[in-house]
Short mmCIF file of C-alpha atoms in Angstrom, two decimals:
data_model
loop_
_atom_site.label_atom_id
_atom_site.label_comp_id
_atom_site.label_asym_id
_atom_site.label_seq_id
_atom_site.Cartn_x
_atom_site.Cartn_y
_atom_site.Cartn_z
CA UNK A 22 6.62 21.39 41.92
CA UNK A 23 4.38 22.12 38.72
CA UNK A 24 7.91 23.21 36.95
CA UNK A 25 9.26 19.56 37.87
CA UNK A 26 6.24 17.52 36.62
CA UNK A 27 5.87 19.97 33.40
CA UNK A 28 9.64 19.20 32.94
CA UNK A 29 9.08 15.34 33.45
CA UNK A 30 6.50 15.03 31.18
CA UNK A 31 8.35 17.12 28.52
CA UNK A 32 11.21 14.77 28.81
CA UNK A 33 9.02 11.80 28.25
CA UNK A 34 7.76 13.45 25.24
CA UNK A 35 10.80 13.89 23.81
CA UNK A 36 11.94 10.19 24.79
CA UNK A 37 8.83 8.98 23.33
CA UNK A 38 9.28 11.02 19.69
CA UNK A 39 12.75 9.91 19.33
CA UNK A 40 11.70 6.26 19.78
CA UNK A 41 9.11 6.68 17.33
CA UNK A 42 11.38 8.59 14.73
CA UNK A 43 13.87 5.88 15.32
CA UNK A 44 11.51 3.27 14.62
CA UNK A 45 10.45 4.60 11.38
CA UNK A 46 14.07 5.55 10.32
CA UNK A 47 15.04 1.72 10.85
CA UNK A 48 11.60 0.82 8.91
CA UNK A 49 12.55 2.92 6.03
CA UNK A 50 16.33 2.16 5.86
CA UNK A 51 15.77 -1.86 5.46
CA UNK A 52 13.50 -4.19 3.32
CA UNK A 53 10.49 -5.32 5.18
CA UNK A 54 9.03 -8.63 5.00
CA UNK A 55 5.43 -8.66 4.07
CA UNK A 56 2.80 -10.59 5.85
CA UNK A 57 -0.10 -9.86 3.44
CA UNK A 58 -0.31 -7.80 0.24
CA UNK A 59 -3.27 -5.73 2.28
CA UNK A 60 -2.70 -3.09 4.87
CA UNK A 61 1.09 -3.31 4.86
CA UNK A 62 3.74 -0.93 4.97
CA UNK A 63 5.47 -1.16 1.92
CA UNK A 64 6.74 2.40 0.69
CA UNK A 65 8.63 5.73 1.75
CA UNK A 66 8.26 9.14 0.50
CA UNK A 67 11.76 11.12 -0.21
CA UNK A 68 10.44 14.54 -1.50
CA UNK A 69 7.84 13.79 -4.16
CA UNK A 70 9.10 10.37 -5.04
CA UNK A 71 7.53 7.16 -3.46
CA UNK A 72 9.55 4.07 -3.55
CA UNK A 73 9.18 0.71 -2.01
CA UNK A 74 10.86 -0.48 1.28
CA UNK A 75 10.28 -3.92 0.32
CA UNK A 76 11.64 -5.86 -2.66
CA UNK A 77 10.41 -6.36 -5.78
CA UNK A 78 10.16 -10.06 -5.38
CA UNK A 79 8.65 -9.72 -2.20
CA UNK A 80 5.84 -7.56 -3.14
CA UNK A 81 5.15 -9.48 -6.46
CA UNK A 82 5.26 -13.07 -4.37
CA UNK A 83 2.90 -11.44 -1.57
CA UNK A 84 0.32 -10.13 -4.31
CA UNK A 85 0.26 -13.43 -6.09
CA UNK A 86 -0.58 -15.29 -2.65
CA UNK A 87 -2.94 -12.80 -1.44
CA UNK A 88 -5.00 -12.45 -4.70
CA UNK A 89 -5.36 -16.10 -4.91
CA UNK A 90 -8.87 -16.16 -3.86
CA UNK A 91 -9.76 -14.10 -7.35
CA UNK A 92 -9.47 -17.33 -9.10
CA UNK A 93 -7.73 -15.43 -11.84
CA UNK A 94 -4.59 -17.31 -11.68
CA UNK A 95 -2.46 -13.99 -11.48
CA UNK A 96 1.10 -14.26 -12.28
CA UNK A 97 2.75 -10.90 -11.31
CA UNK A 98 5.50 -9.77 -13.21
CA UNK A 99 5.93 -6.05 -12.27
CA UNK A 100 4.83 -2.90 -10.47
CA UNK A 101 4.74 0.76 -10.81
CA UNK A 102 3.56 3.48 -8.45
CA UNK A 103 1.30 6.23 -9.72
CA UNK A 104 -0.92 9.01 -8.71
CA UNK A 105 -4.46 9.71 -10.10
CA UNK A 106 -6.95 12.29 -8.71
CA UNK A 107 -4.37 13.19 -5.61
CA UNK A 108 -4.17 9.46 -4.56
CA UNK A 109 -1.11 7.33 -4.50
CA UNK A 110 -1.69 3.74 -6.10
CA UNK A 111 0.43 0.57 -6.59
CA UNK A 112 -0.35 -1.21 -9.53
CA UNK A 113 0.63 -5.07 -10.40
CA UNK A 114 1.07 -6.28 -14.08
CA UNK A 115 0.55 -9.86 -14.26
CA UNK A 116 1.71 -12.28 -17.00
CA UNK A 117 -1.95 -13.02 -18.24
CA UNK A 118 -2.41 -9.09 -18.67
CA UNK A 119 -4.53 -8.48 -15.74
CA UNK A 120 -3.55 -5.43 -13.90
CA UNK A 121 -4.16 -5.14 -9.92
CA UNK A 122 -4.32 -1.62 -8.38
CA UNK A 123 -4.24 -0.69 -4.71
CA UNK A 124 -4.35 2.47 -3.02
CA UNK A 125 -1.24 3.51 -1.13
CA UNK A 126 -2.43 5.00 2.09
CA UNK A 127 -0.20 7.61 4.11
CA UNK A 128 0.59 6.18 7.45
CA UNK A 129 3.15 8.40 8.68
CA UNK A 130 5.09 11.52 7.20
CA UNK A 131 7.02 9.32 5.29
CA UNK A 132 5.47 5.95 5.01
CA UNK A 133 2.81 4.40 3.03
CA UNK A 134 0.75 1.20 3.50
CA UNK A 135 -1.22 -0.88 1.02
CA UNK A 136 -4.92 -0.46 1.50
CA UNK A 137 -7.46 -2.94 1.92
CA UNK A 138 -9.21 -3.43 -1.36
CA UNK A 139 -7.59 -4.28 -4.77
CA UNK A 140 -9.20 -3.99 -8.11
CA UNK A 141 -7.98 -6.36 -10.84
CA UNK A 142 -8.70 -6.09 -14.42
CA UNK A 143 -8.04 -6.82 -18.03
CA UNK A 144 -10.75 -4.65 -19.72
CA UNK A 145 -9.43 -1.29 -18.03
CA UNK A 146 -5.81 -2.35 -17.52
CA UNK A 147 -4.70 0.63 -19.64
CA UNK A 148 -6.19 3.06 -16.79
CA UNK A 149 -9.24 5.35 -16.29
CA UNK A 150 -11.33 2.69 -14.14
CA UNK A 151 -11.30 -0.05 -11.59
CA UNK A 152 -9.14 1.66 -9.13
CA UNK A 153 -9.78 1.52 -5.18
CA UNK A 154 -12.60 3.99 -4.11
CA UNK A 155 -12.69 3.10 -0.05
CA UNK A 156 -13.91 -0.64 0.07
CA UNK A 157 -15.13 -0.73 -3.65
CA UNK A 158 -13.86 -0.07 -7.11
CA UNK A 159 -14.38 2.45 -9.42
CA UNK A 160 -16.61 1.58 -12.52
CA UNK A 161 -14.70 -0.21 -15.11
CA UNK A 162 -15.22 1.74 -18.49
CA UNK A 163 -13.10 0.07 -21.16
CA UNK A 164 -11.48 2.34 -24.15
CA UNK A 165 -13.02 -0.44 -26.35
CA UNK A 166 -16.91 0.18 -26.05
CA UNK A 167 -17.16 -3.59 -27.46
CA UNK A 168 -15.35 -4.61 -24.04
CA UNK A 169 -17.40 -5.37 -20.93
CA UNK A 170 -15.97 -4.31 -17.88
CA UNK A 171 -14.29 -7.10 -15.56
CA UNK A 172 -13.20 -5.37 -12.68
CA UNK A 173 -12.77 -7.92 -9.75
CA UNK A 174 -12.53 -6.51 -6.29
CA UNK A 175 -10.66 -8.14 -3.36
CA UNK A 176 -11.07 -6.65 0.15
CA UNK A 177 -9.76 -7.45 3.47
CA UNK A 178 -11.33 -6.91 6.76
CA UNK A 179 -8.59 -5.50 9.24
CA UNK A 180 -6.18 -2.61 9.03
CA UNK A 181 -3.19 -3.40 11.07
CA UNK A 182 -0.24 -2.19 9.01
CA UNK A 183 1.39 -5.64 9.43
CA UNK A 184 5.30 -5.41 8.17
#
């Protein structure tokens, strides 16, 4: 009887794992629609390289819509994915010289979601500051000492991994 129960549980576990694997594989092989710029699965990893699973147009439009509350009139043009201090980030470059950075949070062995905090700046656009650190942004220390830090934080309330 014990062997039958253990065998049955093992089969259920295998089915469950295969189902989850297939879901992730389907997710990784198709362009996803974004409900929000925040807390949304947007990238996958292939070895050391992280790449988008949403189209660039979808990503930039989602960033524009989600960051409207900053009142900065952002017009996203391009993006880059980079690593700093063992964390992965997605950086959006806007037409008006603003740069918005959001952390890429690992949600499975091969997928990443955007975090719940973004940091936007002109003064710190060239790096070093104004990146997400939990629900806050690191201090903006501009390379030009005469420029005042202008980091603008945007944080969402829920983490749901919307697709």
